[in-house]
Short mmCIF file of N, CA and C in Angstrom, two decimals:
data_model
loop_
_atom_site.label_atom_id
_atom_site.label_comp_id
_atom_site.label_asym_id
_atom_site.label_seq_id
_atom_site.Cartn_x
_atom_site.Cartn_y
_atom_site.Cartn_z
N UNK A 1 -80.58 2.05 -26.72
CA UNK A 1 -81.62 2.76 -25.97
C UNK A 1 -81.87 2.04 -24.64
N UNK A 2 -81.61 2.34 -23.61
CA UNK A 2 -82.06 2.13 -22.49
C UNK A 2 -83.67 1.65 -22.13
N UNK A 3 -83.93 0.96 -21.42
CA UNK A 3 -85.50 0.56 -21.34
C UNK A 3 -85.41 -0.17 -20.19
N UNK A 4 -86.53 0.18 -19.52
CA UNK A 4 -86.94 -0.74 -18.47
C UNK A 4 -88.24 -1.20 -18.44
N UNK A 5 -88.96 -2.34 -18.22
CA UNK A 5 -90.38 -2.49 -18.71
C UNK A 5 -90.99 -3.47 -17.62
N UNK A 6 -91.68 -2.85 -16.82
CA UNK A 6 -92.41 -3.67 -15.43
C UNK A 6 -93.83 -4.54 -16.52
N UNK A 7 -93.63 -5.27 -15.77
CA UNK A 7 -95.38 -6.02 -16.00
C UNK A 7 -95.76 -7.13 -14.56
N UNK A 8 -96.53 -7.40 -15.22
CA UNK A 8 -96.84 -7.92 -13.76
C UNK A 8 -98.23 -7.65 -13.13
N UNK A 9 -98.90 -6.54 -12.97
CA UNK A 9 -99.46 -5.89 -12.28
C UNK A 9 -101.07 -6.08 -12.61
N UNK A 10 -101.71 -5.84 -11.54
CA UNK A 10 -103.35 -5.96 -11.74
C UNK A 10 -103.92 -5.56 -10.79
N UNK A 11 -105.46 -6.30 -10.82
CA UNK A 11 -106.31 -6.17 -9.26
C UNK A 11 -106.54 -7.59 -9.18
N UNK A 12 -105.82 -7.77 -7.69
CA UNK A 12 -106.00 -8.99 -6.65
C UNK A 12 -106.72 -8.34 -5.31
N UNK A 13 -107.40 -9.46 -4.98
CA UNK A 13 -107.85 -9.54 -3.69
C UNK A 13 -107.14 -8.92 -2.66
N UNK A 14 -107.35 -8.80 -1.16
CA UNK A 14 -106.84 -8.12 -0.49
C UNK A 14 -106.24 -9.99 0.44
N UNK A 15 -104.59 -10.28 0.48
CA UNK A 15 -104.05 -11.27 1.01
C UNK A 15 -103.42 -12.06 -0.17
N UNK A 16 -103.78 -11.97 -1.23
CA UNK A 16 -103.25 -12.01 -2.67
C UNK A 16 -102.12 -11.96 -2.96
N UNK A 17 -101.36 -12.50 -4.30
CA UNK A 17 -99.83 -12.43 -4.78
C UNK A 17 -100.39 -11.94 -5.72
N UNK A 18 -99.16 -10.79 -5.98
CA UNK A 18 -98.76 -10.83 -7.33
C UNK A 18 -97.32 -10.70 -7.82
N UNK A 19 -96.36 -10.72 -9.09
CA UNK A 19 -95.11 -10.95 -9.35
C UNK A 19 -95.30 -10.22 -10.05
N UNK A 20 -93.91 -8.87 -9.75
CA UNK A 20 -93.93 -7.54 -10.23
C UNK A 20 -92.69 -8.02 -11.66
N UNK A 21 -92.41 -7.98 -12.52
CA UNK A 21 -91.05 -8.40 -13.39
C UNK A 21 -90.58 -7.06 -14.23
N UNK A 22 -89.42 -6.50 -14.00
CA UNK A 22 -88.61 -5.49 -14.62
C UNK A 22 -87.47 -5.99 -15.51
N UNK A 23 -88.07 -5.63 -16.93
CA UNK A 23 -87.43 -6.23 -17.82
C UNK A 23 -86.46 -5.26 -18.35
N UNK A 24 -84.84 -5.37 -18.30
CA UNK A 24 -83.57 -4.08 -18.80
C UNK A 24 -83.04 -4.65 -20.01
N UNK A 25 -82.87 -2.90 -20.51
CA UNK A 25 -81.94 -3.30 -21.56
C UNK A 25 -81.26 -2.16 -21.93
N UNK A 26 -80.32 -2.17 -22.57
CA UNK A 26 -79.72 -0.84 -23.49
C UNK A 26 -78.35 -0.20 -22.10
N UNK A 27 -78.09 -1.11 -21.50
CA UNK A 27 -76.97 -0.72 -20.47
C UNK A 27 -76.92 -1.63 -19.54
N UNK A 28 -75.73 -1.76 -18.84
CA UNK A 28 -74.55 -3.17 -18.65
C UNK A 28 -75.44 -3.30 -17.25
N UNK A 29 -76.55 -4.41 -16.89
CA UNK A 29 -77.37 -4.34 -15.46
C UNK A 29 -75.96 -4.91 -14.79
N UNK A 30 -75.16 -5.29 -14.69
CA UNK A 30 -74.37 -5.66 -13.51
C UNK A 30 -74.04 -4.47 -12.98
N UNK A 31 -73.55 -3.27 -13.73
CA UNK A 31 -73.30 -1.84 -13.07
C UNK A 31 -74.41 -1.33 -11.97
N UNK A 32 -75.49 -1.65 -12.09
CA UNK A 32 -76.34 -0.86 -11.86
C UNK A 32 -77.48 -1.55 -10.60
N UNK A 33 -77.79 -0.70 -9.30
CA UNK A 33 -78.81 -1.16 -8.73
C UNK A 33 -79.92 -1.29 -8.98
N UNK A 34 -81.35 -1.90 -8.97
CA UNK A 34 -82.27 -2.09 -9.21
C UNK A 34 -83.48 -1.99 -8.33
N UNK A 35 -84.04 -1.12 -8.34
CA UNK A 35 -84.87 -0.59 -6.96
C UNK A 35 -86.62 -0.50 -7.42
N UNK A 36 -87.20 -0.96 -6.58
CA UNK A 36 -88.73 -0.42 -6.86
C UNK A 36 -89.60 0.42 -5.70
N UNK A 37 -90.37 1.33 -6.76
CA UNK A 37 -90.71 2.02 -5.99
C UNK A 37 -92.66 2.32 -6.06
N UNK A 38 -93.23 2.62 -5.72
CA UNK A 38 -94.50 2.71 -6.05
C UNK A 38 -95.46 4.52 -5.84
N UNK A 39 -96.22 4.80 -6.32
CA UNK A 39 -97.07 6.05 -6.07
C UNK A 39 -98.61 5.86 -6.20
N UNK A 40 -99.18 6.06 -4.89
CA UNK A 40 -100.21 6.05 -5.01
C UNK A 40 -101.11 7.21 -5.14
N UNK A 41 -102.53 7.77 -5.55
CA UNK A 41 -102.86 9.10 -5.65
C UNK A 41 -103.06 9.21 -5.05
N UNK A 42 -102.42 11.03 -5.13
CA UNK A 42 -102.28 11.90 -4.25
C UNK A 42 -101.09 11.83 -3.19
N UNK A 43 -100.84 10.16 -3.20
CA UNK A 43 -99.50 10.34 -2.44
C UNK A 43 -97.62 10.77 -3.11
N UNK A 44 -97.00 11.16 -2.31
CA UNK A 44 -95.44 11.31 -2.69
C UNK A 44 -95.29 9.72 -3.50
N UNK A 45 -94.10 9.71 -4.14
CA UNK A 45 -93.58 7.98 -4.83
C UNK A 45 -92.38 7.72 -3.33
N UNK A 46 -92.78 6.29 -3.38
CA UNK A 46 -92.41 5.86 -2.22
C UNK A 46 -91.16 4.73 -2.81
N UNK A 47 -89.93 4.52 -1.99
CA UNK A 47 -89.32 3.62 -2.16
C UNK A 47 -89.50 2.27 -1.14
N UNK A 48 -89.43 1.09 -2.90
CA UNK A 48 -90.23 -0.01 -1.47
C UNK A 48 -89.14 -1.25 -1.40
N UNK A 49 -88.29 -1.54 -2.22
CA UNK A 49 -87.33 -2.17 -2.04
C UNK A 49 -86.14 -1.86 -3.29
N UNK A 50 -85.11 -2.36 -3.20
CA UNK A 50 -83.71 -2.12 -3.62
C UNK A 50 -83.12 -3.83 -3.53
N UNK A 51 -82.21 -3.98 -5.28
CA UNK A 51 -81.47 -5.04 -4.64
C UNK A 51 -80.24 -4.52 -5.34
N UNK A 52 -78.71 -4.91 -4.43
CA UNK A 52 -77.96 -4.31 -4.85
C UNK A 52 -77.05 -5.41 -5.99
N UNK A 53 -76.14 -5.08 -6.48
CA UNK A 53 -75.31 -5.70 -8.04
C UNK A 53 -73.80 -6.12 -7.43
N UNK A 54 -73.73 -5.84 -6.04
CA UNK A 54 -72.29 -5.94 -5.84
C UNK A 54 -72.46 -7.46 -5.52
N UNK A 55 -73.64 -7.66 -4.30
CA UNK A 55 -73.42 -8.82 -3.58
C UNK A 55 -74.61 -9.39 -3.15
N UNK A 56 -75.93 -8.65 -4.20
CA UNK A 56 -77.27 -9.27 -4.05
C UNK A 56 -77.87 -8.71 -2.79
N UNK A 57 -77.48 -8.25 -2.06
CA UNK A 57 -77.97 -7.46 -0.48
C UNK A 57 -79.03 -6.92 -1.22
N UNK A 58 -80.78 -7.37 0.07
CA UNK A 58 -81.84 -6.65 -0.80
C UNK A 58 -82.21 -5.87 0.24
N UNK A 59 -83.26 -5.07 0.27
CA UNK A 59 -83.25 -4.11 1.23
C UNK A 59 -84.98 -3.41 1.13
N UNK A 60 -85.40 -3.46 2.05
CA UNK A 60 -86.99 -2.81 1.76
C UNK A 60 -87.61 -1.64 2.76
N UNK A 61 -88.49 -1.45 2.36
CA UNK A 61 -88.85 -0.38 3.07
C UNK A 61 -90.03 -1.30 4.12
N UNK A 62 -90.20 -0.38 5.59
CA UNK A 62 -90.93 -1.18 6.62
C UNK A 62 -92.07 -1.48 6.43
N UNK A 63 -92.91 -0.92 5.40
CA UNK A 63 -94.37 -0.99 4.94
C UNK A 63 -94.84 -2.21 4.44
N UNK A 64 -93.16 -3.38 3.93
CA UNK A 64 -93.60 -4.04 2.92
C UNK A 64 -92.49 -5.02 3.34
N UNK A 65 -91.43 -4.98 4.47
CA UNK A 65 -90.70 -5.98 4.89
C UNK A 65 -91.53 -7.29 5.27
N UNK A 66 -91.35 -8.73 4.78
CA UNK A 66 -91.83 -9.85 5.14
C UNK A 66 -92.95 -9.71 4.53
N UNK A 67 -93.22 -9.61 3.64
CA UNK A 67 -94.71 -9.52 2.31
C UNK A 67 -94.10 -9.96 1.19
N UNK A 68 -93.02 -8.61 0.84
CA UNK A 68 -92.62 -8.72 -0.78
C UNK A 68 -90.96 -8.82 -0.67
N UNK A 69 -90.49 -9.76 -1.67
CA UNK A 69 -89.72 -10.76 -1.73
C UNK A 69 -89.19 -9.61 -3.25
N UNK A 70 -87.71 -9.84 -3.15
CA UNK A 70 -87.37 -9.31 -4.19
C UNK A 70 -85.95 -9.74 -5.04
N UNK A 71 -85.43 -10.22 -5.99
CA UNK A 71 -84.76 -11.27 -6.66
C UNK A 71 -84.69 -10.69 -8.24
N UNK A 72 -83.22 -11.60 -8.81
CA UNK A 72 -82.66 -10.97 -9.78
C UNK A 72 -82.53 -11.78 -10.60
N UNK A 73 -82.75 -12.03 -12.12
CA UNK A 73 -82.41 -13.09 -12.57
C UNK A 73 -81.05 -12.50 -13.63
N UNK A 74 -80.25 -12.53 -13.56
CA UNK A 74 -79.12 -12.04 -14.20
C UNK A 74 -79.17 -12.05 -15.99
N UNK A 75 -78.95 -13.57 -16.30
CA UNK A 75 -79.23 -14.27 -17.35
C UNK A 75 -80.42 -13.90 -18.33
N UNK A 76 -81.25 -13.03 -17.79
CA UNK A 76 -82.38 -12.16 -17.94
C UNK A 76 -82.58 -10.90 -18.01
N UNK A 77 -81.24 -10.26 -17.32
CA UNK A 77 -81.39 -9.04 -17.32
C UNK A 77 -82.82 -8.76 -16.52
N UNK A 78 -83.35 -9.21 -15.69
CA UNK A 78 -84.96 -8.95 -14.98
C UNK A 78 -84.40 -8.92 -13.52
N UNK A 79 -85.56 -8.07 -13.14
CA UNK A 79 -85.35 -8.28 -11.95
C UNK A 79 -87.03 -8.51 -11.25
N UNK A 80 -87.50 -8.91 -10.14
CA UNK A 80 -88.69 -9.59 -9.90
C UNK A 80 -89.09 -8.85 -8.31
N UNK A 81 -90.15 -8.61 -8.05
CA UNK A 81 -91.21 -8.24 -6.95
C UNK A 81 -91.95 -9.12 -6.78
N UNK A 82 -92.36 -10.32 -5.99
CA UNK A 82 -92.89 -10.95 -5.26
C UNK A 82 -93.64 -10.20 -4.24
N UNK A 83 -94.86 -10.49 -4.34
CA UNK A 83 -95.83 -9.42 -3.37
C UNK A 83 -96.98 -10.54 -2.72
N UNK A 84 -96.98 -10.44 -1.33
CA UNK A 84 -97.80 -11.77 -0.67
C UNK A 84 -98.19 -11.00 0.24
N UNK A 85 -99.29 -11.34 0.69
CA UNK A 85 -100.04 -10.86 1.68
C UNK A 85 -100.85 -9.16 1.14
N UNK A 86 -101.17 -9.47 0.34
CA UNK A 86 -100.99 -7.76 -0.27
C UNK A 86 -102.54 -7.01 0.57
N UNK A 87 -102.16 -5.72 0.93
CA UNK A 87 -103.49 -5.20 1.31
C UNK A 87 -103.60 -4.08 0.60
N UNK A 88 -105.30 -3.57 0.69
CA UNK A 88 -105.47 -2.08 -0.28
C UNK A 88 -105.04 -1.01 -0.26
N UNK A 89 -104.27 -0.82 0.94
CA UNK A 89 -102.95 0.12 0.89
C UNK A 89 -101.49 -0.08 0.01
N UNK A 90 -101.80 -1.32 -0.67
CA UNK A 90 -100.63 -1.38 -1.73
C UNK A 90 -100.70 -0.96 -2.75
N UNK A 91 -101.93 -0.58 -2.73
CA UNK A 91 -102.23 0.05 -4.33
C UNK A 91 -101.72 1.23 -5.11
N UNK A 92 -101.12 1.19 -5.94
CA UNK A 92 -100.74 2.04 -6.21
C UNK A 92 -99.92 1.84 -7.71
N UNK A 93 -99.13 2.77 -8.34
CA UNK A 93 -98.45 2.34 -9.46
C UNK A 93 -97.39 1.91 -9.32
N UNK A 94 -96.48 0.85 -9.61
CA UNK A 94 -95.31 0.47 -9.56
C UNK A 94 -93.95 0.43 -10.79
N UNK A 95 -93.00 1.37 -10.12
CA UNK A 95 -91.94 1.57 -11.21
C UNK A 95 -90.73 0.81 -10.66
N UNK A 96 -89.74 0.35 -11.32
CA UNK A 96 -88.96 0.11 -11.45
C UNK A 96 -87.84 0.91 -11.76
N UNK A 97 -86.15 1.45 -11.49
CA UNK A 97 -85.70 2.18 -11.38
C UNK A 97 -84.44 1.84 -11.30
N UNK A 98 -83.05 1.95 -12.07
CA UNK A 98 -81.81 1.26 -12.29
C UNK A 98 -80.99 3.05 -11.49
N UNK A 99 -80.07 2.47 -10.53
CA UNK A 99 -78.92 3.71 -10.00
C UNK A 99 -77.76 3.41 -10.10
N UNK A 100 -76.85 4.19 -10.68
CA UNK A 100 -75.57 3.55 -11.50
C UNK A 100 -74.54 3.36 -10.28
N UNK A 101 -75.13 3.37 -8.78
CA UNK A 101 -74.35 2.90 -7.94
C UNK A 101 -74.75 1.78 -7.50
N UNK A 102 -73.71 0.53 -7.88
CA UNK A 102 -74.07 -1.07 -7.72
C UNK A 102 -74.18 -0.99 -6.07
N UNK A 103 -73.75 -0.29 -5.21
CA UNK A 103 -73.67 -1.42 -4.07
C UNK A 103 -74.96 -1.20 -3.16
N UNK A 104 -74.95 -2.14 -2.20
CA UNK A 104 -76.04 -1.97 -1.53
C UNK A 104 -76.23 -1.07 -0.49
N UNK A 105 -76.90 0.07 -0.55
CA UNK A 105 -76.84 1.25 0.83
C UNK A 105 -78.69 1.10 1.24
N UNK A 106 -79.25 0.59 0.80
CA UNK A 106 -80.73 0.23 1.27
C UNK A 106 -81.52 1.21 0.04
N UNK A 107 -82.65 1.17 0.88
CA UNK A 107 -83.82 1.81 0.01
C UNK A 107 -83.49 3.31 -0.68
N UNK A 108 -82.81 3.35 -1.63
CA UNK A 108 -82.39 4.70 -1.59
C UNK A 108 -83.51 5.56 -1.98
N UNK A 109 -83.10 7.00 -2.13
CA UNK A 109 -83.94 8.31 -2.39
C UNK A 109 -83.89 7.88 -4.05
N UNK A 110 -85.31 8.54 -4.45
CA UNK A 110 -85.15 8.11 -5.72
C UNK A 110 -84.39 9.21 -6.84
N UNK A 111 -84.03 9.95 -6.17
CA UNK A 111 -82.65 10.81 -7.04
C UNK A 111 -81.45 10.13 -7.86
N UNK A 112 -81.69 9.38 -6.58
CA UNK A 112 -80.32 8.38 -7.05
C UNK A 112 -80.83 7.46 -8.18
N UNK A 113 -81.64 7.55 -8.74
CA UNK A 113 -82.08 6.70 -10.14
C UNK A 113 -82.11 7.13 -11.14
N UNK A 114 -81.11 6.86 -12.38
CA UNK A 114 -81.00 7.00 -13.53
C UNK A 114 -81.99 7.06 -14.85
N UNK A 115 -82.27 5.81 -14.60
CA UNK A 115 -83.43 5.19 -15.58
C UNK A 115 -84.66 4.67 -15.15
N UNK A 116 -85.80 5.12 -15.07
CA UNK A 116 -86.82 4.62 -14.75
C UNK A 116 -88.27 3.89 -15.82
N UNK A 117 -88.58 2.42 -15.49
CA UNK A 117 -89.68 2.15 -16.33
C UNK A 117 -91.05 3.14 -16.55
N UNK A 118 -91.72 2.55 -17.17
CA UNK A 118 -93.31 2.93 -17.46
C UNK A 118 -94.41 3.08 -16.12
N UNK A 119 -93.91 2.00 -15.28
CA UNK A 119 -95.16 1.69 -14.51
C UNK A 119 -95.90 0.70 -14.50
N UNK A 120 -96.77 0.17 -13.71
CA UNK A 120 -97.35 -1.05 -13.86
C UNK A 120 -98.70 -1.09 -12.34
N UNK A 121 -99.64 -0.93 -13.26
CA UNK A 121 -100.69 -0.27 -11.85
C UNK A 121 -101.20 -1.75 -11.13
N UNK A 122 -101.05 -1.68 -9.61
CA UNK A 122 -101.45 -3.04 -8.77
C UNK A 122 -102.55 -1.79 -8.08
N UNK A 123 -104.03 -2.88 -8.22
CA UNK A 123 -105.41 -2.35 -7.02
C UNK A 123 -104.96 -3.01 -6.18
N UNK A 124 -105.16 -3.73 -4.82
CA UNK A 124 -105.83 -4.49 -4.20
C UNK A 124 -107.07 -4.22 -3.53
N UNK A 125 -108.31 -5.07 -3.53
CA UNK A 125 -109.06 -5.04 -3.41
C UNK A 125 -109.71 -5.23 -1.59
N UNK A 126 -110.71 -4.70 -0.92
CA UNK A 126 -110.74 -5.03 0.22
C UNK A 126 -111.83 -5.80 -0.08
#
């Protein structure tokens, strides 16, 4: 069975960290890219970074370039969201999302995602 399982998530302050962690299983993560994405209410789900399986190339969206940091632990099958500087426009729910194309083409559309986690809701606070 396939699974993906974010945790991580809460209400921090507004300038705050938090460490997003997407935990896989049930299919081969080296195949597969690893992308996160978030939805806030009422808004569309947004793609906020991507790391790719060929050659580690990570890739983010401009909302969140030089904030959130994003990294793979193989040996783990996890993959990790590092979130710094966070403001109350980050709020929102955060998924995690495996696309059975390894290489790196950037933030993709989230069509291109196979398997997607549960979610994992981040406030930040002003």
């Amino acid at each position: 069975e396939v699974q993906l399982v974010e945790s991580g998530g809460g209400l921090v302050q507004a300038g705050g960290s938090l460490r997003l962690s997407c935990a896989a299983s049930g299919f081969t993560f080296d195949d597969y890219a690893i992308g996160w994405f978030r939805q806030a209410p009422g808004k569309e789900r947004e793609g906020v970074s991507c790391i790719s399986r060929t050659d580690g190339s990570t890739y983010y969206a401009g909302s969140v370039k030089g904030r959130f940091t994003i990294s793979s632990d193989n040996a783990k099958n996890t993959v990790y969201l590092q979130m710094n500087s966070l403001k109350p426009e980050d709020t929102a729910v955060y998924y995690c999302a495996a696309s059975p194309d390894p290489r790196g083409v950037g933030v993709r559309p989230d069509y291109e995602y196979d398997y997607w986690g549960q979610g994992t809701q981040v406030t930040v606070s002003s």
